[in-house]
Each structure stands twice: as structure tokens, then as C-alpha cells.
Short mmCIF file of C-alpha atoms in Angstrom, two decimals:
data_model
loop_
_atom_site.label_atom_id
_atom_site.label_comp_id
_atom_site.label_asym_id
_atom_site.label_seq_id
_atom_site.Cartn_x
_atom_site.Cartn_y
_atom_site.Cartn_z
CA GLY W 59 157.70 171.28 73.40
CA GLN W 60 157.15 173.60 76.28
CA SER W 61 159.52 176.28 77.53
CA LEU W 62 159.24 179.14 79.99
CA GLU W 63 161.82 181.83 80.58
CA GLN W 64 162.17 183.94 83.69
CA PRO W 65 165.08 185.86 85.24
CA SER W 66 167.25 183.77 87.51
CA GLU W 67 167.60 186.34 90.27
CA VAL W 68 166.05 189.61 91.43
CA THR W 69 167.02 191.79 94.40
CA ALA W 70 164.84 194.44 96.02
CA VAL W 71 164.57 196.33 99.30
CA GLU W 72 161.94 195.90 101.96
CA GLY W 73 158.81 197.92 101.20
CA ALA W 74 159.51 198.16 97.49
CA ILE W 75 157.65 196.72 94.51
CA VAL W 76 159.16 194.02 92.29
CA GLN W 77 157.99 192.49 89.03
CA ILE W 78 159.03 189.00 87.91
CA ASN W 79 158.52 188.38 84.21
CA CYS W 80 157.79 185.13 82.44
CA THR W 81 157.64 184.40 78.72
CA TYR W 82 156.39 181.08 77.48
CA GLN W 83 156.21 178.91 74.42
CA THR W 84 153.75 176.08 74.90
CA SER W 85 151.34 174.09 72.81
CA GLY W 86 147.79 173.80 74.04
CA PHE W 87 148.30 176.66 76.50
CA TYR W 88 145.45 177.01 78.96
CA GLY W 89 146.73 179.37 81.64
CA LEU W 90 149.68 180.58 83.70
CA SER W 91 150.22 179.85 87.38
CA TRP W 92 152.72 181.19 89.88
CA TYR W 93 154.25 179.25 92.76
CA GLN W 94 156.44 180.33 95.68
CA GLN W 95 159.11 178.11 97.20
CA HIS W 96 161.14 178.90 100.29
CA ASP W 97 164.51 177.22 100.71
CA GLY W 98 164.03 173.64 101.80
CA GLY W 99 160.28 173.82 101.32
CA ALA W 100 157.67 172.73 98.84
CA PRO W 101 156.24 174.94 96.09
CA THR W 102 152.99 176.60 97.10
CA PHE W 103 150.37 178.08 94.81
CA LEU W 104 150.09 181.87 94.54
CA SER W 105 147.89 182.73 91.60
CA TYR W 106 146.49 181.71 88.24
CA ASN W 107 145.56 183.58 85.05
CA ALA W 108 143.57 182.06 82.23
CA LEU W 109 142.38 185.33 80.71
CA ASP W 110 144.31 188.46 79.75
CA GLY W 111 144.60 191.02 82.48
CA LEU W 112 145.51 191.45 86.09
CA GLU W 113 144.51 189.23 89.01
CA GLU W 114 145.05 190.67 92.49
CA THR W 115 145.46 188.66 95.66
CA GLY W 116 146.49 190.87 98.55
CA ARG W 117 150.05 192.12 98.06
CA PHE W 118 150.54 189.85 95.06
CA SER W 119 149.17 190.42 91.56
CA SER W 120 149.62 188.42 88.40
CA PHE W 121 149.22 189.53 84.81
CA LEU W 122 148.80 187.64 81.55
CA SER W 123 148.93 188.65 77.90
CA ARG W 124 148.10 185.64 75.75
CA SER W 125 148.85 187.49 72.52
CA ASP W 126 152.40 188.23 73.75
CA SER W 127 152.89 184.84 75.49
CA TYR W 128 153.92 186.86 78.51
CA GLY W 129 153.02 187.18 82.13
CA TYR W 130 154.38 188.67 85.31
CA LEU W 131 154.06 188.44 89.05
CA LEU W 132 153.98 191.74 90.93
CA LEU W 133 154.86 191.80 94.59
CA GLN W 134 154.08 194.97 96.53
CA GLU W 135 155.17 196.19 99.97
CA LEU W 136 157.94 193.64 100.01
CA GLN W 137 158.66 191.92 103.30
CA MET W 138 161.71 189.94 104.33
CA LYS W 139 159.58 186.78 104.34
CA ASP W 140 159.02 187.23 100.60
CA SER W 141 162.61 186.13 100.01
CA ALA W 142 162.06 182.90 98.11
CA SER W 143 162.07 181.40 94.62
CA TYR W 144 159.14 182.12 92.35
CA PHE W 145 158.13 179.87 89.48
CA CYS W 146 155.80 180.50 86.59
CA ALA W 147 154.08 177.40 85.27
CA ALA W 148 152.13 176.94 82.05
CA GLU W 149 149.06 174.76 82.18
CA SER W 150 148.42 172.52 79.20
CA GLY W 151 145.72 169.93 79.58
CA ASN W 152 145.96 168.96 83.24
CA MET W 153 149.73 169.30 83.27
CA LEU W 154 152.02 172.06 84.56
CA THR W 155 155.36 172.90 82.96
CA PHE W 156 157.57 175.08 85.15
CA GLY W 157 160.06 177.78 84.37
CA GLY W 158 163.51 177.66 85.91
CA GLY W 159 162.52 179.92 88.80
CA THR W 160 163.47 183.42 89.95
CA ARG W 161 165.25 183.79 93.24
CA LEU W 162 164.04 186.94 94.99
CA MET W 163 166.24 188.42 97.68
CA VAL W 164 164.67 191.12 99.84
CA LYS W 165 167.14 193.34 101.65
CA PRO W 166 166.43 195.58 104.64
CA ASP V 260 142.93 167.86 106.90
CA ALA V 261 143.76 166.51 103.48
CA GLU V 262 147.43 166.29 102.69
CA ILE V 263 150.08 164.85 100.41
CA THR V 264 153.01 163.06 101.98
CA GLN V 265 156.25 161.71 100.63
CA SER V 266 158.55 159.11 102.13
CA PRO V 267 161.32 158.86 102.84
CA ARG V 268 162.34 162.51 103.24
CA HIS V 269 166.00 161.66 102.74
CA LYS V 270 167.65 158.63 101.19
CA ILE V 271 171.14 157.62 100.23
CA THR V 272 171.52 154.69 97.87
CA GLU V 273 174.21 153.06 95.80
CA THR V 274 174.56 153.14 92.05
CA GLY V 275 172.68 150.31 90.40
CA ARG V 276 170.19 149.71 93.19
CA GLN V 277 166.44 149.89 92.68
CA VAL V 278 164.80 152.63 94.73
CA THR V 279 161.13 153.44 95.28
CA LEU V 280 159.89 156.78 96.54
CA ALA V 281 156.40 156.86 97.99
CA CYS V 282 153.72 159.51 97.49
CA HIS V 283 150.35 159.38 99.23
CA GLN V 284 147.57 161.96 98.98
CA THR V 285 144.28 162.19 100.81
CA TRP V 286 142.77 164.93 98.62
CA ASN V 287 141.07 162.28 96.43
CA HIS V 288 142.66 163.99 93.43
CA ASN V 289 142.69 162.24 90.08
CA ASN V 290 145.92 163.88 88.87
CA MET V 291 149.28 163.06 90.38
CA PHE V 292 152.73 164.14 89.23
CA TRP V 293 156.39 163.50 89.96
CA TYR V 294 158.96 166.26 89.45
CA ARG V 295 162.66 166.47 90.06
CA GLN V 296 164.32 169.72 91.04
CA ASP V 297 167.94 170.49 90.29
CA LEU V 298 169.76 173.77 90.62
CA GLY V 299 169.25 175.83 87.49
CA HIS V 300 166.55 173.58 86.05
CA GLY V 301 163.50 174.38 88.11
CA LEU V 302 160.97 171.58 88.33
CA ARG V 303 161.03 169.01 85.55
CA LEU V 304 158.21 166.56 85.03
CA ILE V 305 159.14 162.87 85.27
CA HIS V 306 155.82 161.01 85.10
CA TYR V 307 152.19 161.80 85.65
CA SER V 308 148.86 160.07 86.06
CA TYR V 309 145.31 161.23 85.40
CA GLY V 310 143.68 158.36 87.26
CA VAL V 311 143.89 154.75 88.33
CA GLN V 312 145.78 152.57 85.83
CA ASP V 313 146.79 155.66 83.84
CA THR V 314 150.46 156.68 83.61
CA ASN V 315 152.29 158.96 81.20
CA LYS V 316 155.89 159.94 80.54
CA GLY V 317 157.03 163.45 81.21
CA GLU V 318 160.02 165.45 80.06
CA VAL V 319 162.69 163.40 81.89
CA SER V 320 161.24 159.91 82.26
CA ASP V 321 164.26 157.77 81.28
CA GLY V 322 165.30 155.51 84.15
CA TYR V 323 162.05 156.03 86.09
CA SER V 324 158.71 154.24 86.25
CA VAL V 325 155.42 154.72 88.08
CA SER V 326 152.29 152.71 88.69
CA ARG V 327 148.82 153.82 89.80
CA SER V 328 146.83 151.05 91.42
CA ASN V 329 144.62 153.33 93.50
CA THR V 330 143.69 157.01 93.72
CA GLU V 331 145.85 157.81 96.74
CA ASP V 332 149.30 156.53 95.73
CA LEU V 333 151.81 157.08 92.94
CA PRO V 334 155.13 155.45 93.80
CA LEU V 335 158.17 156.42 91.74
CA THR V 336 160.74 153.70 91.02
CA LEU V 337 164.30 154.22 89.88
CA GLU V 338 165.06 150.95 88.16
CA SER V 339 168.85 151.18 88.48
CA ALA V 340 169.92 154.31 90.32
CA ALA V 341 172.55 156.50 88.69
CA SER V 342 174.50 159.44 90.09
CA SER V 343 172.70 161.69 87.60
CA GLN V 344 169.50 160.91 89.50
CA THR V 345 170.76 162.62 92.64
CA SER V 346 168.12 165.29 93.10
CA VAL V 347 165.18 166.51 95.14
CA TYR V 348 161.97 164.79 94.10
CA PHE V 349 158.54 166.35 94.53
CA CYS V 350 155.19 164.68 94.21
CA ALA V 351 152.11 166.80 93.49
CA SER V 352 148.39 166.29 93.01
CA SER V 353 145.50 168.31 91.60
CA ASP V 354 141.85 167.72 90.89
CA GLY V 355 142.24 168.42 87.20
CA ALA V 356 139.94 171.38 86.69
CA GLY V 357 141.51 174.22 84.72
CA GLY V 358 143.59 176.51 86.87
CA THR V 359 143.28 174.30 89.89
CA GLU V 360 146.00 174.58 92.46
CA ALA V 361 148.53 171.75 92.56
CA PHE V 362 149.49 170.60 96.05
CA PHE V 363 153.06 169.48 96.60
CA GLY V 364 154.58 167.07 99.07
CA GLN V 365 157.57 168.16 101.15
CA GLY V 366 160.04 166.46 98.83
CA THR V 367 162.51 163.59 99.00
CA ARG V 368 166.20 164.33 98.82
CA LEU V 369 167.84 161.39 97.07
CA THR V 370 171.59 160.93 96.89
CA VAL V 371 173.05 158.21 94.68
CA VAL V 372 176.64 157.35 95.57
#
């Protein structure tokens, strides 16, 4: 089966840096994606890692260690609009299996 | 612009009734997926399709069915709605290449009373 674990909630202040961790156990693992979802909205794609290392996209970076079955999403210069839920998702074949999501609350 | 749309956005139905949720995408994607989202469970895969006439069961497929008669549509049917199926349902599509972004519809909030 597939399972992904991530913290349920994280709180940080505006301007700070926050890291959301994700550990996974999947068969046929291909890569790890991250999605953002605002309350009442649809999940939207943030980043993808197939190889070990760091991928940077503006204020957001994502890291993968295949040997440790571990990844994280790093959000820098936090803004109030970053308050949302963040999901890691393991790709296996053409299918995505999602973690339970981390609710990020950014405070002023 | 290409898009993926779900209808209806909200629905209330009675226990035991058959319900169909529509999903239509204009990305021309081969892969389409149905997820349900419940508090504390994230997104759980119900059914998925890799192309026309192809359908597969996901993690929580009991009580649901899908059919894929064309590339654009993957309707989700609840054969006999149960209160446990009260949830928010998301449809998604992707073009199938590794690491490709999945595009999600805006969701359907279904309440079974």
C-alpha cells in the first residue's frame, strides 16, 4: 500500500521560514509532488521532485531524499496569503497518493 | 483556456438514491481521477482512468463507479448514496508524463441525508 505522513498543523509568523516534512512508504515510487489548497478551493500544483536534492521555485523550495523516503517543502518570506493546507503526494505510475495535509497558519 | 469543470458544485441527496457527479476537462488529458476529501484524511483516490474505456479502482472505491466513453468526461456514480459518502469530491486530470502537474476541478460538495 501507499502511505504518506506529514504534520497536521504548523504555525509561523509573517516573514519567517517554515519547513513542512513528509515521509512516505510507497511501492513503485517515481517522485514527490506538493500541492497547495486554500479553504474552499481546489488543490494547485507547487513543485515536483524525482531526483534527490533541492528544487527552487521562487519563495518555495522542495527537497527529496529517496534513500530516506523523505521530502520537505520550504516556504520563505512567509506572507499571509500562504495560509493554506499543503499536501505531499507520491507519484507511482501515473497515479498520485496524497498525505493527510498540513495546515499552515501565518500570523502577523 | 483549457479547464476542468465539475457539476454540480453542491448537491443534497437522500440515502439510497443514485447520484452522478460530472467531470469535464478540455486539456485532452488521458488520465482522469476522482478523489474524496474528508477532514483528517486528505485526498483519497476513488477511481481513475488512463484513457477511453479504461477504469480502475482506487483506495476507497466501494459504492462508487465510473465510466470513460470519451477523453473529456469521467462521471462518478454513487449507486446507492449513504451518509458515509457525505464529502467533498474532486476530479483531476493529467497528461501522464512523469511529474506532470495534475489539474483539479473546483470540487462538488455532496451531502447525503
